[in-house]
């Protein structure tokens, strides 16, 4: 197949699958059978999933797990996590249990401001543009009333609009930089609709502004779009306890553990290579809850990593200290999340996940997500600074290897028994299975 297929999206699902199978697979019947095996037997649910995107051919499973025993601000919760990486839910659950007997997690929403921008070019006298903006600023609000009325009823809306001169970065480049409160919705559609109206208002009003020359009237809007960088939509999650309380089976010497832990965080603060992996561990927890609750993990990822670079150097999102005999570990991350709109009322498992979290507000969801990120980071650093990460990872990975080899129940039993007392490695497990089979 080395030519474009025009009209592919107009084919029926069955036709799409048949074409793909015939074009790319040596055994088309097997490919078709596999794709269909993953269809939902409930036609209504399947139709829902088919319509989420274009050209759906089947469903792609990711496990939905739960991490119980999360004590957050004095209340226990079970956190749903959608993720394929074997050790993540186990690590979150362990960290939750650990902190549940040490005061639990504290989570606070610091701010919830969202941002959108109209990027435009203007050639002319900047002071005239500033005067023009000051005169028409209220029109941006009145022109968007039909969009903002409902949001205002819920207590949100447009917070402010600023004119920003960016000509030091690009010739003739200016912005309308607007801030929003979108309450329990992530707000992407609301913000983008407001911005597109701002752009129309800007162009219309410029034509009517008497002080502008003909060139100045010719404002060109390049684009209008929300920003996924939300440095003022921040949540903080924290754990803290007297150092001696850190003691447990795997932490016989809590003082040296706490010191090493703080050093590990410090390394992530000063060393970008480590910071990226450190933050990846945080995002293991963050993304899993963001996906389970139907939020946009790409938006969250982009915004979080931009935030991690806000000093000009990519750095750790979490921090740790030892002060007056107390160990404190915390993170602050930007999270633009919604618990209404988008997938939240459409995807049955998203609805279920939100119900499991007792139908949180967007602010409460920000807290759950940040706590899951901190728990994950704690679990990773605890392993890294004590036994090393591979012990736990490989134990969890054992199942994947057994599945890869289609191991029988008896083989699984023998392998698990053997590796209770031996270091798990991929080749070690493979050799052991092969020896069983000889
Ligand atoms: C693996 O998914 C995540 C870790 O690499 C995180 C870390 O190194 O802190 C274990």
XYZ file of C-alpha atoms and ligand atoms in Angstrom:
448
model
C 0.000 0.000 0.000
C 1.860 3.068 -1.153
C -0.833 5.489 -2.154
C -3.328 7.590 -0.210
C -6.779 6.181 0.550
C -9.294 8.896 0.038
C -12.612 8.611 1.872
C -11.366 6.103 4.475
C -13.355 7.782 7.253
C -16.569 7.244 5.260
C -16.191 3.449 5.238
C -18.205 1.458 7.781
C -16.292 0.089 10.768
C -16.475 -3.396 9.272
C -15.107 -2.142 5.935
C -12.268 -0.275 7.666
C -11.242 -3.379 9.578
C -11.398 -5.591 6.510
C -9.308 -3.157 4.515
C -6.664 -2.862 7.266
C -6.534 -6.604 7.746
C -6.210 -7.290 4.012
C -3.624 -4.535 3.501
C -1.259 -5.044 6.427
C -1.628 -8.580 7.760
C -0.383 -11.910 6.506
C -3.315 -13.632 8.221
C -6.173 -11.133 7.791
C -8.794 -13.405 9.413
C -6.747 -13.522 12.625
C -6.330 -9.740 12.686
C -10.080 -9.227 12.189
C -10.880 -11.805 14.876
C -8.533 -10.123 17.367
C -9.936 -6.657 16.726
C -13.464 -7.955 17.194
C -12.570 -9.846 20.361
C -12.005 -6.479 22.000
C -15.366 -5.053 20.979
C -17.788 -4.655 23.845
C -20.649 -7.139 23.788
C -23.015 -4.337 24.822
C -23.693 -2.561 21.523
C -24.625 0.672 23.286
C -21.298 0.862 25.123
C -19.414 -0.015 21.941
C -21.219 2.728 19.995
C -20.264 5.230 22.684
C -16.606 4.297 22.358
C -16.773 4.206 18.572
C -17.947 7.792 18.612
C -15.293 9.194 20.964
C -12.880 9.425 18.035
C -12.805 8.980 14.277
C -11.927 5.654 12.629
C -12.385 3.544 15.774
C -11.639 -0.083 14.955
C -11.664 -1.571 18.449
C -10.975 -0.756 22.118
C -7.506 -0.623 23.624
C -7.543 -1.875 27.205
C -5.606 -0.294 30.055
C -6.229 -1.808 33.496
C -8.251 0.239 35.946
C -6.907 -0.469 39.430
C -7.543 1.033 42.835
C -5.239 2.188 45.606
C -7.088 2.074 48.937
C -6.236 3.559 52.361
C -5.457 7.105 51.240
C -5.950 9.283 54.305
C -6.259 12.803 52.889
C -7.088 15.794 55.082
C -8.420 13.380 57.721
C -10.677 11.346 55.397
C -10.082 7.904 53.849
C -10.436 7.437 50.097
C -9.833 4.746 47.522
C -8.191 6.189 44.430
C -8.925 4.782 40.948
C -5.897 4.517 38.673
C -5.826 3.617 34.973
C -2.300 2.530 34.071
C -0.412 -0.274 32.348
C 2.863 -0.112 34.338
C 2.897 -3.106 36.688
C 4.315 -1.537 39.858
C 2.420 1.765 40.016
C -0.794 0.807 41.828
C 1.098 -1.444 44.238
C 3.503 1.407 45.046
C 0.673 3.907 45.557
C -1.163 1.491 47.851
C 1.972 0.868 49.906
C 2.690 4.575 50.282
C -0.954 5.232 51.220
C -0.843 2.569 53.928
C 2.505 3.839 55.211
C 1.299 7.426 55.613
C -2.138 6.455 56.960
C -0.483 5.667 60.302
C 1.665 8.802 60.227
C -0.918 11.563 59.947
C -1.918 11.004 56.329
C -1.634 13.425 53.412
C -2.492 17.091 53.578
C -3.674 18.668 50.350
C -4.533 22.298 49.615
C -5.607 24.063 46.462
C -3.612 27.284 46.213
C -5.309 28.814 43.163
C -7.514 27.765 40.221
C -6.888 30.395 37.554
C -6.930 29.248 33.902
C -5.400 31.150 30.983
C -6.199 31.824 27.329
C -4.663 34.080 24.722
C -5.525 35.816 21.482
C -2.270 36.183 19.521
C -2.373 39.050 17.028
C -0.249 41.465 15.036
C -0.646 45.229 15.017
C 1.491 47.646 13.030
C 1.552 51.130 14.456
C 1.670 53.367 17.494
C 1.622 51.220 20.644
C 0.191 53.987 22.823
C -2.848 54.172 20.487
C -3.320 50.405 20.817
C -3.204 50.752 24.619
C -5.787 53.529 24.531
C -7.965 51.473 22.172
C -7.736 48.439 24.490
C -8.652 50.494 27.569
C -11.706 51.898 25.742
C -13.030 48.572 24.443
C -12.086 46.298 27.366
C -15.647 46.175 28.737
C -16.940 45.224 25.253
C -15.020 41.927 25.474
C -17.133 41.120 28.532
C -20.474 42.232 27.070
C -19.851 40.485 23.720
C -19.257 37.164 25.511
C -22.284 37.364 27.826
C -24.117 34.600 25.963
C -21.138 32.307 26.572
C -20.411 33.348 30.164
C -23.926 33.565 31.698
C -24.065 29.915 32.800
C -20.490 29.903 34.041
C -21.210 33.066 36.041
C -24.223 31.364 37.619
C -21.809 28.663 38.816
C -19.558 31.369 40.275
C -16.970 31.434 37.481
C -16.328 33.415 34.324
C -13.722 35.720 32.841
C -11.467 37.118 35.555
C -9.453 39.660 33.594
C -8.135 40.531 30.155
C -4.780 42.227 29.612
C -3.096 43.626 26.553
C 0.481 42.317 26.358
C 3.174 43.818 24.163
C 5.407 41.014 22.857
C 7.207 43.032 20.198
C 10.545 42.407 21.916
C 10.090 38.729 20.952
C 8.523 39.111 17.492
C 7.830 42.092 15.300
C 4.301 43.537 15.725
C 3.281 40.703 18.061
C 0.713 41.437 20.813
C -1.619 39.326 22.927
C -4.879 39.524 24.721
C -3.955 37.524 27.809
C -7.135 36.473 29.589
C -7.659 34.670 32.875
C -10.679 32.545 33.755
C -12.326 30.697 36.610
C -14.036 27.637 35.127
C -15.227 26.113 38.441
C -15.746 22.329 38.135
C -15.099 22.122 34.410
C -11.662 21.940 32.841
C -13.008 24.779 30.739
C -11.254 24.262 27.406
C -14.398 24.784 25.308
C -15.587 27.693 27.427
C -12.212 29.436 27.233
C -11.738 28.842 23.508
C -15.264 30.120 22.742
C -14.613 33.274 24.765
C -11.260 33.792 23.040
C -12.711 33.442 19.557
C -15.324 36.048 20.448
C -12.575 38.331 21.856
C -10.772 38.004 18.515
C -13.914 39.010 16.593
C -14.550 41.932 18.934
C -10.943 43.065 18.589
C -11.044 43.093 14.783
C -14.520 44.700 14.615
C -13.746 47.455 17.110
C -10.378 48.229 15.501
C -12.185 49.033 12.253
C -14.282 51.605 14.121
C -11.571 53.240 16.227
C -11.146 56.778 14.892
C -7.590 57.306 16.149
C -6.249 54.340 14.175
C -4.770 54.879 10.719
C -5.863 52.431 7.987
C -2.755 50.301 8.700
C -3.441 50.323 12.434
C -7.045 49.235 11.885
C -5.794 46.161 10.094
C -5.248 43.994 13.174
C -4.466 40.396 12.159
C -5.456 37.645 14.564
C -2.998 34.743 14.290
C -4.843 32.400 16.661
C -7.018 32.198 19.761
C -6.412 29.314 22.157
C -6.257 28.414 25.832
C -2.857 27.816 27.399
C -2.125 24.467 29.011
C 0.466 26.252 31.109
C -1.470 27.160 34.261
C 1.094 28.335 36.844
C -1.724 29.868 38.904
C -3.851 26.718 39.020
C -1.840 25.045 41.734
C -2.358 22.306 44.289
C -0.025 21.333 47.111
C 0.234 17.860 48.682
C 2.323 17.144 51.743
C 3.293 14.446 54.227
C 5.130 15.074 57.447
C 6.028 13.204 60.630
C 8.651 13.058 63.395
C 11.732 11.369 61.901
C 11.628 8.466 64.359
C 8.084 7.620 63.144
C 9.514 6.724 59.741
C 10.874 3.530 61.233
C 9.464 0.228 59.947
C 10.723 -3.152 58.749
C 12.415 -1.726 55.649
C 13.577 1.444 57.416
C 15.513 0.256 60.471
C 17.434 3.543 60.743
C 14.958 6.393 60.151
C 17.513 9.203 60.572
C 19.832 7.959 57.855
C 16.788 7.111 55.695
C 15.410 10.662 56.038
C 18.811 12.187 55.263
C 19.317 10.040 52.204
C 15.765 10.752 51.031
C 16.312 14.517 51.323
C 19.577 14.139 49.373
C 17.767 12.196 46.650
C 15.214 15.006 46.301
C 17.988 17.617 46.322
C 19.694 15.778 43.439
C 16.442 15.990 41.452
C 16.277 19.719 42.278
C 19.738 20.447 40.891
C 20.286 17.825 38.186
C 17.930 17.827 35.170
C 18.754 14.252 34.068
C 17.583 12.988 37.445
C 14.744 15.546 37.662
C 13.087 14.169 34.520
C 12.998 10.591 35.874
C 12.014 11.801 39.340
C 9.106 13.777 37.859
C 8.198 10.838 35.601
C 7.634 8.883 38.799
C 5.306 11.622 40.059
C 3.442 11.553 36.743
C 2.948 7.762 37.109
C 0.512 8.618 39.887
C -0.828 11.844 38.395
C -1.617 10.482 34.913
C -3.220 7.300 36.233
C -5.832 9.270 38.191
C -6.195 11.899 35.467
C -6.996 9.163 32.921
C -9.316 7.235 35.254
C -11.311 10.414 35.852
C -11.593 11.264 32.143
C -9.263 14.248 32.141
C -6.753 15.311 29.507
C -3.398 13.859 30.554
C -1.545 15.461 27.632
C -2.633 18.895 28.842
C -1.604 18.033 32.392
C 1.765 16.617 31.281
C 2.591 19.658 29.122
C 1.637 22.097 31.892
C 3.416 20.218 34.662
C 6.715 19.954 32.781
C 6.591 23.635 31.808
C 6.092 24.389 35.507
C 9.078 22.188 36.373
C 11.181 24.474 34.131
C 9.884 27.776 35.467
C 13.249 28.761 36.971
C 14.907 28.368 33.557
C 16.254 24.906 34.430
C 14.159 21.742 34.555
C 13.886 20.731 38.202
C 12.107 18.525 40.716
C 8.399 19.092 41.327
C 8.739 17.775 44.868
C 10.816 18.932 47.799
C 11.856 17.496 51.157
C 13.332 18.819 54.363
C 14.305 17.805 57.880
C 13.516 20.521 60.415
C 13.275 20.335 64.218
C 13.212 16.552 64.121
C 10.413 16.475 61.512
C 10.608 14.989 58.034
C 8.449 16.868 55.503
C 7.957 15.929 51.859
C 5.735 17.915 49.500
C 4.971 18.904 45.960
C 3.188 21.744 44.210
C 1.898 21.159 40.695
C -0.373 22.941 38.246
C -3.473 20.902 37.387
C -6.325 22.063 35.161
C -8.961 19.395 35.788
C -12.690 19.008 35.453
C -15.325 16.876 37.135
C -18.133 18.058 34.861
C -18.218 18.239 31.060
C -15.947 16.415 28.624
C -15.743 12.650 29.163
C -16.871 12.905 32.791
C -20.531 12.170 32.139
C -19.992 10.129 28.956
C -17.528 7.364 29.765
C -19.198 4.829 32.108
C -15.904 3.974 33.851
C -15.063 7.632 34.334
C -18.435 8.125 35.996
C -17.706 5.100 38.176
C -14.244 6.430 39.114
C -15.702 9.802 40.056
C -18.384 8.137 42.133
C -15.696 6.090 43.908
C -14.096 9.430 44.803
C -17.529 10.535 46.077
C -18.159 12.885 43.152
C -15.455 15.438 43.917
C -15.389 19.066 42.871
C -12.543 19.974 40.495
C -10.600 21.307 43.499
C -11.049 18.039 45.386
C -9.950 16.097 42.323
C -6.823 18.290 42.107
C -6.052 17.185 45.664
C -6.522 13.461 44.916
C -4.301 13.708 41.848
C -1.522 15.610 43.620
C -1.601 13.152 46.518
C -1.348 10.196 44.097
C 1.699 11.903 42.530
C 3.349 12.485 45.901
C 2.610 8.923 47.061
C 4.161 7.536 43.903
C 7.234 9.724 44.302
C 7.579 8.681 47.949
C 7.339 4.984 47.039
C 9.934 5.335 44.268
C 12.398 7.287 46.431
C 11.915 4.935 49.352
C 12.881 1.974 47.151
C 15.663 3.834 45.358
C 17.320 4.962 48.591
C 16.951 1.578 50.344
C 16.647 -1.743 48.471
C 16.845 -0.306 44.933
C 13.967 -0.173 42.489
C 14.422 -3.495 40.706
C 13.424 -5.769 43.570
C 9.840 -4.493 43.625
C 9.644 -3.820 39.892
C 10.773 -7.287 38.903
C 8.420 -8.935 41.397
C 5.546 -7.121 39.723
C 6.981 -7.792 36.278
C 7.118 -11.538 37.002
C 3.456 -11.844 36.018
C 4.130 -10.189 32.665
C 6.912 -12.703 31.946
C 4.677 -15.608 32.997
C 1.935 -14.345 30.686
C 4.417 -13.926 27.865
C 5.254 -17.642 28.259
C 1.624 -18.679 28.682
C 2.601 -20.348 31.946
C 0.244 -22.937 33.422
C -1.084 -22.589 36.994
C 1.404 -25.225 38.169
C 4.333 -23.415 36.460
C 3.233 -20.106 37.986
C 3.147 -21.673 41.413
C 6.630 -23.138 41.040
C 8.123 -19.957 39.566
C 6.667 -17.772 42.351
C 7.933 -20.161 45.021
C 11.400 -20.273 43.511
C 11.696 -16.481 43.145
C 10.631 -15.840 46.731
C 14.242 -16.729 47.538
C 16.044 -15.684 44.330
C 16.632 -12.337 42.611
C 14.086 -11.870 39.813
C 15.594 -11.117 36.413
C 14.067 -11.608 32.980
C 16.646 -14.223 31.930
C 16.483 -15.910 35.357
C 12.713 -16.402 35.012
C 12.961 -17.510 31.389
C 15.693 -20.070 32.234
C 13.665 -21.368 35.161
C 10.515 -21.819 33.054
C 12.536 -23.562 30.341
C 14.107 -25.881 32.904
C 10.613 -26.748 34.189
C 9.488 -27.542 30.691
C 12.356 -29.891 29.850
C 9.465 4.240 36.945
O 8.255 4.230 36.235
C 9.553 5.489 37.801
C 10.875 5.681 38.557
O 11.969 5.630 37.633
C 10.783 7.017 39.236
C 12.069 7.476 39.902
O 13.165 7.080 39.461
O 11.965 8.272 40.847
C 11.091 4.570 39.524
